PDB file of C-alpha atoms and ligand atoms in Angstrom:
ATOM      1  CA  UNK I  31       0.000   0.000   0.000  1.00  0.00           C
ATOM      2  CA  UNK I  32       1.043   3.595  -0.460  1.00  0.00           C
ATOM      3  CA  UNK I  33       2.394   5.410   2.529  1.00  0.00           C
ATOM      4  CA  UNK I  34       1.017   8.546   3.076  1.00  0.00           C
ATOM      5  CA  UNK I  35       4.225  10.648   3.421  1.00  0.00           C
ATOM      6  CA  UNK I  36       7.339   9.138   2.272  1.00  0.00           C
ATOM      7  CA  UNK I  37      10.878  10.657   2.248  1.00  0.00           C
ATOM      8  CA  UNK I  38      13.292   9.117  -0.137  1.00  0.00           C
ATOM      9  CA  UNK I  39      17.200   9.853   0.496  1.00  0.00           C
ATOM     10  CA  UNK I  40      16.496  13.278   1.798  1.00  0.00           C
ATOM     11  CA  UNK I  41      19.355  15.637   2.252  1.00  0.00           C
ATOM     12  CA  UNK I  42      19.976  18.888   3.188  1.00  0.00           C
ATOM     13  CA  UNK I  43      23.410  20.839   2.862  1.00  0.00           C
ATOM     14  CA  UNK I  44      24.324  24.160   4.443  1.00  0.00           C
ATOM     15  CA  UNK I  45      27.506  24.847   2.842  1.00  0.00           C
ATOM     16  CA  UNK I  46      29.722  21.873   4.426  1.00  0.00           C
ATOM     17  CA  UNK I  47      27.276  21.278   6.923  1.00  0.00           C
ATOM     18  CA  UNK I  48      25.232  18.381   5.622  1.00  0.00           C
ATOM     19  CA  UNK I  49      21.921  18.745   8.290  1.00  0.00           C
ATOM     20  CA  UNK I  50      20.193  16.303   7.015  1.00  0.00           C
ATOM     21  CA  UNK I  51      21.891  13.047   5.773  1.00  0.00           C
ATOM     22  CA  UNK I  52      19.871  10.659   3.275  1.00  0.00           C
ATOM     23  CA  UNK I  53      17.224   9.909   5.166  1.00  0.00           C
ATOM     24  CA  UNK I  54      14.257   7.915   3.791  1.00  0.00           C
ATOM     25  CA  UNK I  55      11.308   7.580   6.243  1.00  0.00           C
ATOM     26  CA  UNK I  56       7.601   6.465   6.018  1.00  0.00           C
ATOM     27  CA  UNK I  57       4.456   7.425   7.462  1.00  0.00           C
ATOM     28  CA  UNK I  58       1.497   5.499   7.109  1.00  0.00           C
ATOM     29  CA  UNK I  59      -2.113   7.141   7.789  1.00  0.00           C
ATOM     30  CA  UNK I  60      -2.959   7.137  11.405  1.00  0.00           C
ATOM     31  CA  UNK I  61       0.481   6.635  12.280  1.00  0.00           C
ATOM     32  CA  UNK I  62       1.665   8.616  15.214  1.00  0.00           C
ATOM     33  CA  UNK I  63       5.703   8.847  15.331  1.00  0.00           C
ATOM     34  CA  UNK I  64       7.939  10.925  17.311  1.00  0.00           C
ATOM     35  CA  UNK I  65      11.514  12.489  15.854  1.00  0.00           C
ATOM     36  CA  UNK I  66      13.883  12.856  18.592  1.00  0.00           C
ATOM     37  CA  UNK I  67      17.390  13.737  18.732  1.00  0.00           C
ATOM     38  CA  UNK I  68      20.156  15.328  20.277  1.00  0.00           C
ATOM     39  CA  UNK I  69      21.029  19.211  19.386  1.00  0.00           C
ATOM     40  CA  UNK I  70      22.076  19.336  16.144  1.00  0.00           C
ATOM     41  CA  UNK I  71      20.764  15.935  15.611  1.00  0.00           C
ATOM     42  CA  UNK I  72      18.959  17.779  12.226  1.00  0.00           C
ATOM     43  CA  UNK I  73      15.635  17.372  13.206  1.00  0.00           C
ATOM     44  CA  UNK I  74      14.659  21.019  12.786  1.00  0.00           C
ATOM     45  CA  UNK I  75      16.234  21.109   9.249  1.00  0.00           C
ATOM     46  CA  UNK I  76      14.204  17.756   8.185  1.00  0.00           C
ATOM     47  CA  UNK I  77      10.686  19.272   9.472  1.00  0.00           C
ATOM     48  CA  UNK I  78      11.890  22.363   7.951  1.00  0.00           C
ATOM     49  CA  UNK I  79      11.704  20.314   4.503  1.00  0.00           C
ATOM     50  CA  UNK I  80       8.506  18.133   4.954  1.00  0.00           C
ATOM     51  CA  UNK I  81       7.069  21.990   5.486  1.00  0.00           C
ATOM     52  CA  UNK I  82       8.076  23.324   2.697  1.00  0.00           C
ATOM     53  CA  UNK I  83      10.316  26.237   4.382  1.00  0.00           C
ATOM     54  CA  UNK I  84      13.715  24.158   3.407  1.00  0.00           C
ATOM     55  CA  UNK I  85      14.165  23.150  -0.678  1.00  0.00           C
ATOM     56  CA  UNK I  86      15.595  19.872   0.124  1.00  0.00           C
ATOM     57  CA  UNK I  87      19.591  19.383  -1.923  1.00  0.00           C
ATOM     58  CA  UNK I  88      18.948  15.971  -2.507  1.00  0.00           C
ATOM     59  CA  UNK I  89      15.848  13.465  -2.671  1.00  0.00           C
ATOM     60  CA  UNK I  90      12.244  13.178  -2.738  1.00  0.00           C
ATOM     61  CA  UNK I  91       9.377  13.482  -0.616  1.00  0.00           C
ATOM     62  CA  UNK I  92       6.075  11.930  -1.461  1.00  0.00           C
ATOM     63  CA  UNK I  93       2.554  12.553  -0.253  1.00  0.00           C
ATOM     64  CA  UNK I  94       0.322   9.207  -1.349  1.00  0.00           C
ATOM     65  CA  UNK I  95       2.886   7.994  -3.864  1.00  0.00           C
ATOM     66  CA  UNK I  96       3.201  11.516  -5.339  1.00  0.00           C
ATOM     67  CA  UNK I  97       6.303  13.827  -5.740  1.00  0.00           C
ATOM     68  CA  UNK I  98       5.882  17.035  -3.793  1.00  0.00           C
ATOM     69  CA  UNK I  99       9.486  17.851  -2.813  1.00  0.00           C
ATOM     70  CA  UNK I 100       9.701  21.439  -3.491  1.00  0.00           C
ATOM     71  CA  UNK I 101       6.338  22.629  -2.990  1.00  0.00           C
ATOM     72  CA  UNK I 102       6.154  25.723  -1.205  1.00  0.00           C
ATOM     73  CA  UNK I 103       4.291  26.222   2.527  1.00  0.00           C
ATOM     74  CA  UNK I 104       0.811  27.052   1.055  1.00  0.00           C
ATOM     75  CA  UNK I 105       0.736  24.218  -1.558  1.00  0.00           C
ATOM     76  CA  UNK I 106       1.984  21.719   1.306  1.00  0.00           C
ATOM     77  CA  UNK I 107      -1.190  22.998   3.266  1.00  0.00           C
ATOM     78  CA  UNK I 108      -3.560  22.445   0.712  1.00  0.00           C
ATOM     79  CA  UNK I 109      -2.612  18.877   0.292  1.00  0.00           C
ATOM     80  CA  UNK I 110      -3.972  18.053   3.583  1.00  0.00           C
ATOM     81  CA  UNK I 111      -0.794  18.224   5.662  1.00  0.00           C
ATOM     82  CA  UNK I 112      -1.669  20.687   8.748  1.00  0.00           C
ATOM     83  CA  UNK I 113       1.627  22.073  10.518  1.00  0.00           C
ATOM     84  CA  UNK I 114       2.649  23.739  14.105  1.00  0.00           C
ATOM     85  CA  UNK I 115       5.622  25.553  13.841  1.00  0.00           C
ATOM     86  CA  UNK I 116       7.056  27.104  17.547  1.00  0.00           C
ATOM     87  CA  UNK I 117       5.997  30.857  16.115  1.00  0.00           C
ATOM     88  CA  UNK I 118       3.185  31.837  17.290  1.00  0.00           C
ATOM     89  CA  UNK I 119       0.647  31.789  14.039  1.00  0.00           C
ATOM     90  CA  UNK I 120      -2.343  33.632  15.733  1.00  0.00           C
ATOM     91  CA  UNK I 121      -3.224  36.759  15.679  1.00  0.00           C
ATOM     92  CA  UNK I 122      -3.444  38.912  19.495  1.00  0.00           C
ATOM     93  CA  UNK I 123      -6.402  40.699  19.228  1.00  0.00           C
ATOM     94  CA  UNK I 124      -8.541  38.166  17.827  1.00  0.00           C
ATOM     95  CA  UNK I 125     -10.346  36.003  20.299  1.00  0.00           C
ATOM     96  CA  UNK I 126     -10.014  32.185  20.344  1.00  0.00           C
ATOM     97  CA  UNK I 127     -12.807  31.377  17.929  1.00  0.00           C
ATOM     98  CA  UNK I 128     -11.884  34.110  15.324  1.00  0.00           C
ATOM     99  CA  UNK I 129      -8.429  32.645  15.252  1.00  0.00           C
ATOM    100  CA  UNK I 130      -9.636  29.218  14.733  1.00  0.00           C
ATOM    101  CA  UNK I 131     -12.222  30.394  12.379  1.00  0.00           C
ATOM    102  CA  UNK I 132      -9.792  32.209   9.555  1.00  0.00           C
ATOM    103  CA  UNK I 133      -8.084  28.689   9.479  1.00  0.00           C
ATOM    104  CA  UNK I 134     -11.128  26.899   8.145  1.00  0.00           C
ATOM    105  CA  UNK I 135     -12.228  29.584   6.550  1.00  0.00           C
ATOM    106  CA  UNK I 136     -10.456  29.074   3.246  1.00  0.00           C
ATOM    107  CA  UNK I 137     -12.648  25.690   2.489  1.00  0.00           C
ATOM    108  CA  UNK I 138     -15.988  26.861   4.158  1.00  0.00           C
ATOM    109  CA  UNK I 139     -18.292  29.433   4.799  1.00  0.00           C
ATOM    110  CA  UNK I 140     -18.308  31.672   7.867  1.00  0.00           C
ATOM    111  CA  UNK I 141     -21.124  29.871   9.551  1.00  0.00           C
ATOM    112  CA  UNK I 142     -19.201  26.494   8.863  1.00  0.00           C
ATOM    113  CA  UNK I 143     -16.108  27.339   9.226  1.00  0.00           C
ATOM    114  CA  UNK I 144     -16.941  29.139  12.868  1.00  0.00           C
ATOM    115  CA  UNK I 145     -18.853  25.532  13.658  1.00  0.00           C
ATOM    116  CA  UNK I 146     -15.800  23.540  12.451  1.00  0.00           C
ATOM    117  CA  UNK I 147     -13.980  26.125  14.783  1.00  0.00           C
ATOM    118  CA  UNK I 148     -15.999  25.776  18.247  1.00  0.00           C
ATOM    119  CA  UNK I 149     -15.709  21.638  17.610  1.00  0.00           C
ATOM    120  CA  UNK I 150     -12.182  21.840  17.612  1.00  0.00           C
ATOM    121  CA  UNK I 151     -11.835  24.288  20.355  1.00  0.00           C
ATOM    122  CA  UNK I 152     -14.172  21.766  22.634  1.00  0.00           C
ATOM    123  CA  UNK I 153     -12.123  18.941  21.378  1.00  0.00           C
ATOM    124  CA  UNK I 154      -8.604  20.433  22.653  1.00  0.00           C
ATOM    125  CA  UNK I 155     -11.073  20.703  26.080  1.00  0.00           C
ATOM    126  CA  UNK I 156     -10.919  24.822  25.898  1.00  0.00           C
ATOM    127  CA  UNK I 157     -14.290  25.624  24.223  1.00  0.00           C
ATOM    128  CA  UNK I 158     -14.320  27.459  27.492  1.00  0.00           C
ATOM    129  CA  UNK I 159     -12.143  30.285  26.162  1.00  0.00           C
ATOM    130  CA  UNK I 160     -13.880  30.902  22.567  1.00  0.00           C
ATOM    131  CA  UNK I 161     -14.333  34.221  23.157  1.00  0.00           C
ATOM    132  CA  UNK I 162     -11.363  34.750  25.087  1.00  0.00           C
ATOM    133  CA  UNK I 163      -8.612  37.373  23.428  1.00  0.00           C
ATOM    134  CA  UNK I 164      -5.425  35.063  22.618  1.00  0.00           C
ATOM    135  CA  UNK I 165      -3.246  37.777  23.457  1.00  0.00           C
ATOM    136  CA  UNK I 166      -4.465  37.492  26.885  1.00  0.00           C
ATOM    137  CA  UNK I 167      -4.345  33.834  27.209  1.00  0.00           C
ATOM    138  CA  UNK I 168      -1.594  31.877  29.080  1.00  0.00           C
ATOM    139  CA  UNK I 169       1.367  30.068  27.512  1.00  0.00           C
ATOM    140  CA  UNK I 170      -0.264  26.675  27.411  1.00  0.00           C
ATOM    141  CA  UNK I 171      -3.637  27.689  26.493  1.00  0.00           C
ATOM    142  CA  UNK I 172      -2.470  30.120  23.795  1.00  0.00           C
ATOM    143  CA  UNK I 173      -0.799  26.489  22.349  1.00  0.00           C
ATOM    144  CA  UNK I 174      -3.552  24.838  22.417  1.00  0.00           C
ATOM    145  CA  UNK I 175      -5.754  27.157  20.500  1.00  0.00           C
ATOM    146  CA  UNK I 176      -2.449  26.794  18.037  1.00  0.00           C
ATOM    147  CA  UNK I 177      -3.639  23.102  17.885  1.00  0.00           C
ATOM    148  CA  UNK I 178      -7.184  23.939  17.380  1.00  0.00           C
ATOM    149  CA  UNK I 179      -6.149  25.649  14.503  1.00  0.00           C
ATOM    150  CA  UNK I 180      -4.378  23.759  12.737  1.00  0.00           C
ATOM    151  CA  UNK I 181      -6.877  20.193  13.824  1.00  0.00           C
ATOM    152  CA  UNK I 182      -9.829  22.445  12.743  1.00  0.00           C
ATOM    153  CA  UNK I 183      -9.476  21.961   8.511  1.00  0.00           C
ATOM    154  CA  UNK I 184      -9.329  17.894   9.531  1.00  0.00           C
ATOM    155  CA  UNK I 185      -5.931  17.571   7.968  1.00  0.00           C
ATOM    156  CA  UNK I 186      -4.935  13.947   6.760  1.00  0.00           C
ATOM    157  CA  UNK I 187      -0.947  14.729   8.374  1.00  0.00           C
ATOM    158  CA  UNK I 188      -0.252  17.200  11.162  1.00  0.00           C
ATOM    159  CA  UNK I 189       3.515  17.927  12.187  1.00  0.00           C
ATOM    160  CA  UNK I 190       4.163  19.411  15.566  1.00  0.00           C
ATOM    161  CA  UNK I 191       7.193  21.280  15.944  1.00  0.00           C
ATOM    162  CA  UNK I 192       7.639  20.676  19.820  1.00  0.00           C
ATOM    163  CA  UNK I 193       4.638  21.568  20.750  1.00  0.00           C
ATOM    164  CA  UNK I 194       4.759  21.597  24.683  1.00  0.00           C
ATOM    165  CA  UNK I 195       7.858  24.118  24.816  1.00  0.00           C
ATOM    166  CA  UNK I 196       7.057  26.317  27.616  1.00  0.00           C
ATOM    167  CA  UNK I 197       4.214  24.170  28.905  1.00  0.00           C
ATOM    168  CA  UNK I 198       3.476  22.838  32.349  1.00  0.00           C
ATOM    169  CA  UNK I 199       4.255  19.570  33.798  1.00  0.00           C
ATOM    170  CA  UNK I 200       0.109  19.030  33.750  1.00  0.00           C
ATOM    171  CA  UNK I 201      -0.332  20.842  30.538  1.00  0.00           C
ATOM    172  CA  UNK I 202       2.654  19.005  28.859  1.00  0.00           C
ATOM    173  CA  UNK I 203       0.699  15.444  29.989  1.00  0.00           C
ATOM    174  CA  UNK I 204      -2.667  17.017  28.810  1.00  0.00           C
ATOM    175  CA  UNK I 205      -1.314  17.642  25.398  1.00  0.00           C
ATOM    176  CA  UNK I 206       0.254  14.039  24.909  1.00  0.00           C
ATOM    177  CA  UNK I 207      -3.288  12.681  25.911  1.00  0.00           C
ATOM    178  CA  UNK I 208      -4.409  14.917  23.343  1.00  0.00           C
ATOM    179  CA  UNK I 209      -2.190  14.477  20.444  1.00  0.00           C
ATOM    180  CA  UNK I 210      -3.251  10.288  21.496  1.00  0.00           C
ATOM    181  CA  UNK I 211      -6.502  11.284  20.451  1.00  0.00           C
ATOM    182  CA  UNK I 212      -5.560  13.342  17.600  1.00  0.00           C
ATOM    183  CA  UNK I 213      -3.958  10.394  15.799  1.00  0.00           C
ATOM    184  CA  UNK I 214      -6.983   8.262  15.599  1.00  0.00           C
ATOM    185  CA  UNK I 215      -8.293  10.064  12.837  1.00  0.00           C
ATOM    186  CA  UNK I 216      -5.303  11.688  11.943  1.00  0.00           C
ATOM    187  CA  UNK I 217      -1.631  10.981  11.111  1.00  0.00           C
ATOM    188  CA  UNK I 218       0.795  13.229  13.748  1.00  0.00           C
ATOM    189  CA  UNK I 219       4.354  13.597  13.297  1.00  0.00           C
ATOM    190  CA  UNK I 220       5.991  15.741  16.281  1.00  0.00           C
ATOM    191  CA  UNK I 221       9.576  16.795  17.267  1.00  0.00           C
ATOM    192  CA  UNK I 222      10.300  16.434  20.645  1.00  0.00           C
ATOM    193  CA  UNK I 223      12.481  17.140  23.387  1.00  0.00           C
ATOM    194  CA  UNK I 224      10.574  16.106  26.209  1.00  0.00           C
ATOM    195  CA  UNK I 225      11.205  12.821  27.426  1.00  0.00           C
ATOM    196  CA  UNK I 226       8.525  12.581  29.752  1.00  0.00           C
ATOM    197  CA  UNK I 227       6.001  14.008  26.928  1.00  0.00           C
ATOM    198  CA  UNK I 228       7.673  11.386  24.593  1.00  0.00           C
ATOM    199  CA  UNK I 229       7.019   8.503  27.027  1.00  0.00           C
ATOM    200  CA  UNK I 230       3.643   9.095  27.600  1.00  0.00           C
ATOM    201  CA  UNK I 231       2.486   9.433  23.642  1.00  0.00           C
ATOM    202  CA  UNK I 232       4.010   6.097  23.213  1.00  0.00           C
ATOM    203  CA  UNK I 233       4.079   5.860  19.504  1.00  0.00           C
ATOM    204  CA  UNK I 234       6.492   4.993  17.056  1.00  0.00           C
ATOM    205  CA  UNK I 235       9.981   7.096  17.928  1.00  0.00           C
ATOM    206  CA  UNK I 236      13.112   7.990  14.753  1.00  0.00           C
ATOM    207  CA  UNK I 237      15.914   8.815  16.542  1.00  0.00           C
ATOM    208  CA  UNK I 238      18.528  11.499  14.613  1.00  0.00           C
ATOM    209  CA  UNK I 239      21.656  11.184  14.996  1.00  0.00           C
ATOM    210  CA  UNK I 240      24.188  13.796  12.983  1.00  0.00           C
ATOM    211  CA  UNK I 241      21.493  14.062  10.235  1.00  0.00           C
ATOM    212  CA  UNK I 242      20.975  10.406   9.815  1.00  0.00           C
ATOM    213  CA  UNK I 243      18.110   8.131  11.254  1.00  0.00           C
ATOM    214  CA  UNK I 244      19.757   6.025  14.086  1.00  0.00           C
ATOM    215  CA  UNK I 245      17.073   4.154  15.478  1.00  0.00           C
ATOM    216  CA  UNK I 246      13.555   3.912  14.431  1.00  0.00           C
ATOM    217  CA  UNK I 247      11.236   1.790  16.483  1.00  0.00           C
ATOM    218  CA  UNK I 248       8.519   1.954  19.361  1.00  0.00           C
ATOM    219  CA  UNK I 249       8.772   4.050  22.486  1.00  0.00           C
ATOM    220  CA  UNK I 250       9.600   0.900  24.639  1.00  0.00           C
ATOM    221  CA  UNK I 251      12.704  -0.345  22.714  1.00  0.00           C
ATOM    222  CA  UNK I 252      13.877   2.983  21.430  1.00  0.00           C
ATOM    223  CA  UNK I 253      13.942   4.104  25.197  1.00  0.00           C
ATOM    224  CA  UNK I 254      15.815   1.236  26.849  1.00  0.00           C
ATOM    225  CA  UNK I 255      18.400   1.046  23.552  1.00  0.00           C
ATOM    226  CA  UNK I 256      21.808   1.908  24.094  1.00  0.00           C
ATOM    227  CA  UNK I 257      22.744   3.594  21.828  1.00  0.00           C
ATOM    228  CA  UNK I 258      20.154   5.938  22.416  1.00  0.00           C
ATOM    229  CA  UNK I 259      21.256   6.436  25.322  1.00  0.00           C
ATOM    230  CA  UNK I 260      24.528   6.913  24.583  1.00  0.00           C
ATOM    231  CA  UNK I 261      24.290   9.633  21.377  1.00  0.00           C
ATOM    232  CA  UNK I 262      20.664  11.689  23.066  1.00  0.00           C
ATOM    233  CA  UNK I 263      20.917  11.066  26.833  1.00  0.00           C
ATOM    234  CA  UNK I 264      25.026  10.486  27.397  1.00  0.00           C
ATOM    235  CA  UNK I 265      24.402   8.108  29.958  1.00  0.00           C
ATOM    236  CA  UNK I 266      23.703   4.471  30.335  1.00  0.00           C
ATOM    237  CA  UNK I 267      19.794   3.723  30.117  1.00  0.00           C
ATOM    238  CA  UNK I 268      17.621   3.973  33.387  1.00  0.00           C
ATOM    239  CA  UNK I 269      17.400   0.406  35.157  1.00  0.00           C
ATOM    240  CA  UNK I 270      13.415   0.670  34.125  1.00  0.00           C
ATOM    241  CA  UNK I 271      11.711   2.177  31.720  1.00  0.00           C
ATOM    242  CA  UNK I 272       7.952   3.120  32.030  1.00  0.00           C
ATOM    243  CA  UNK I 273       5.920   3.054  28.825  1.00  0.00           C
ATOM    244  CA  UNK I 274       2.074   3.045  29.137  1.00  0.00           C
ATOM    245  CA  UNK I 275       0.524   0.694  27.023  1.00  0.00           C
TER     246      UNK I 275
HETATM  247  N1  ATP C 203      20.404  27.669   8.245  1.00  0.00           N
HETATM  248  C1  ATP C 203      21.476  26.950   8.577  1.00  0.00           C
HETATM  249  N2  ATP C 203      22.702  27.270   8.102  1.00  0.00           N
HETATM  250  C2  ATP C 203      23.789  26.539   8.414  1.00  0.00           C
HETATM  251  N3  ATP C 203      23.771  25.450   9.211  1.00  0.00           N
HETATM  252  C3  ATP C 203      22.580  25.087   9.717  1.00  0.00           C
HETATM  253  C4  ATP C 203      21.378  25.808   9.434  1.00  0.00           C
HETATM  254  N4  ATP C 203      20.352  25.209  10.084  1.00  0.00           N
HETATM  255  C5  ATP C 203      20.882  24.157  10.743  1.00  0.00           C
HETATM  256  N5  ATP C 203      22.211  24.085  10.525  1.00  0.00           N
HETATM  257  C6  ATP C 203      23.126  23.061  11.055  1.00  0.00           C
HETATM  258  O1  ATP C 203      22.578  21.809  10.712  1.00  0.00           O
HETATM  259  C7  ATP C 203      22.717  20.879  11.781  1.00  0.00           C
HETATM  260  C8  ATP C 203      21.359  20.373  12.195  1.00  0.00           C
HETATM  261  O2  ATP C 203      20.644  21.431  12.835  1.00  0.00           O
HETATM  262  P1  ATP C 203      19.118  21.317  13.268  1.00  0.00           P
HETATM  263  O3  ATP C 203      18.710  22.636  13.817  1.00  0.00           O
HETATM  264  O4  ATP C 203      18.300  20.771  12.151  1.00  0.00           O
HETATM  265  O5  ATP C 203      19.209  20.242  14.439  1.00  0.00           O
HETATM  266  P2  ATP C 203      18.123  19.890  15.547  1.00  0.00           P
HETATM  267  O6  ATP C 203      18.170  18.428  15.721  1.00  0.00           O
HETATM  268  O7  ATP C 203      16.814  20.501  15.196  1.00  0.00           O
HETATM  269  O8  ATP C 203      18.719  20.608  16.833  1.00  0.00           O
HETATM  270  P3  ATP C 203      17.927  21.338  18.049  1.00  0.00           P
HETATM  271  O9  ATP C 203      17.316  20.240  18.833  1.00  0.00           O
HETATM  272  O10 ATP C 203      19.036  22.037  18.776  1.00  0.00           O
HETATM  273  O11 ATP C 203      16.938  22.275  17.440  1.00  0.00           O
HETATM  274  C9  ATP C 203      23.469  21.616  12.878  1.00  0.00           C
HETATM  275  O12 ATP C 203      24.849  21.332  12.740  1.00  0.00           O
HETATM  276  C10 ATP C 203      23.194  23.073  12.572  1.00  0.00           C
HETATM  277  O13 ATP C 203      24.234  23.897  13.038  1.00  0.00           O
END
């Protein structure tokens, strides 16, 4: 079967500085996969390319069999691929539904688009704050309307650049529980740093390692591998490893 998003030999060169280092990785729908890596590990770069903000040196990506690589932010978006980056997308003096609105607005009318809106909002559990001005919102709430936004059009792919920087401990295990959810009817892709919020999604994990994939398996054995532990932790792995089921 075709994969949803596929990434053949994809490379990306800075000058000398080869970021991203062949790396050919599959997604299949429904799929819900971590990317984790040390600094520098080239994760960044590699989202940077599936997103359209990077023109990749080398290789392909393809979206159900098809060759995208290239394709600028917009077109990306319009394929069905919905995407977090860490700036902050909405606007201040909107309130939450607005915000949410103007993303689904492109594909449906107002009333639609706000109804589309206030179902995402209640399923990110903050229907609460609709009409609540986003620059007034806190850290963790203002990143969760970010989700609602970009959940909202019903994207086939979502890719989360880190998406609980600068949350709380609670907010950080609300949003894994979330992004669970998410990838029942969605495929989710997310960089990570947090090990905690990386434990508790419990999906499929790629490890990057100097712009090549090092390990790619599930959270249990990717966590307890040693060489994982050696290149993104620097020390030998914990004597257990938690995983929910
Ligand atoms: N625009 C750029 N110009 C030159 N070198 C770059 C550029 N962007 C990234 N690099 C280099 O590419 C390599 C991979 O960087 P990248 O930011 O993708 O890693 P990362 O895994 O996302 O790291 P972090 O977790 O710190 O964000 C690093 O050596 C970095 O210095």
């Amino acid at each position: 079967m075709t994969a949803l998003l596929a990434t053949e030999g994809l490379t990306m060169r800075f000058g000398g500085v080869v970021a991203v280092d062949n790396v050919s990785l599959i997604v299949e729908e429904r799929e819900l996969r971590c990317l984790i890596g040390p600094n520098g590990a080239g994760k960044s770069t590699f989202f940077r390319c599936l997103t359209g903000q990077y023109r990749p040196s080398a290789g392909r990506i393809l979206w159900r069999g098809k060759d995208t690589t290239g394709l600028e932010p917009h077109a990306i978006a319009r394929l069905g691929i919905g995407i977090k980056t860490q700036v902050p997308s909405l606007f201040d003096g909107l309130s939450a539904i607005e915000g949410v609105t103007l993303a689904v607005r492109r594909k449906h009318g107002e009333r639609e688009a706000r109804r589309r809106g206030m179902v995402a909002l209640e399923r990110l559990g903050i229907g609460a704050l609709a009409g609540a001005q986003v620059g007034l919102l806190a850290h963790g709430q203002r990143q969760l309307v970010e989700l609602a936004t970009v959940v909202a059009p019903e994207p086939d792919l979502i890719i989360l650049d880190e998406p609980t920087a600068g949350m709380s401990a609670e907010e950080t295990a609300g949003t894994a529980a979330l992004i669970r959810e998410m990838s029942r009817d969605h495929a989710v892709v997310v960089v990570e740093h947090d090990m905690q919020f990386i434990r508790a999604i419990a999906g499929g994990i790629t490890v990057f390692h100097q712009g090549r994939v090092l390990v790619e398996d599930c959270a249990a054995k990717v966590l307890s591998d040693p060489r994982v532990h050696d290149v993104y932790l620097g020390r030998p792995p914990a004597p257990q490893v938690v995983v929910p089921a």
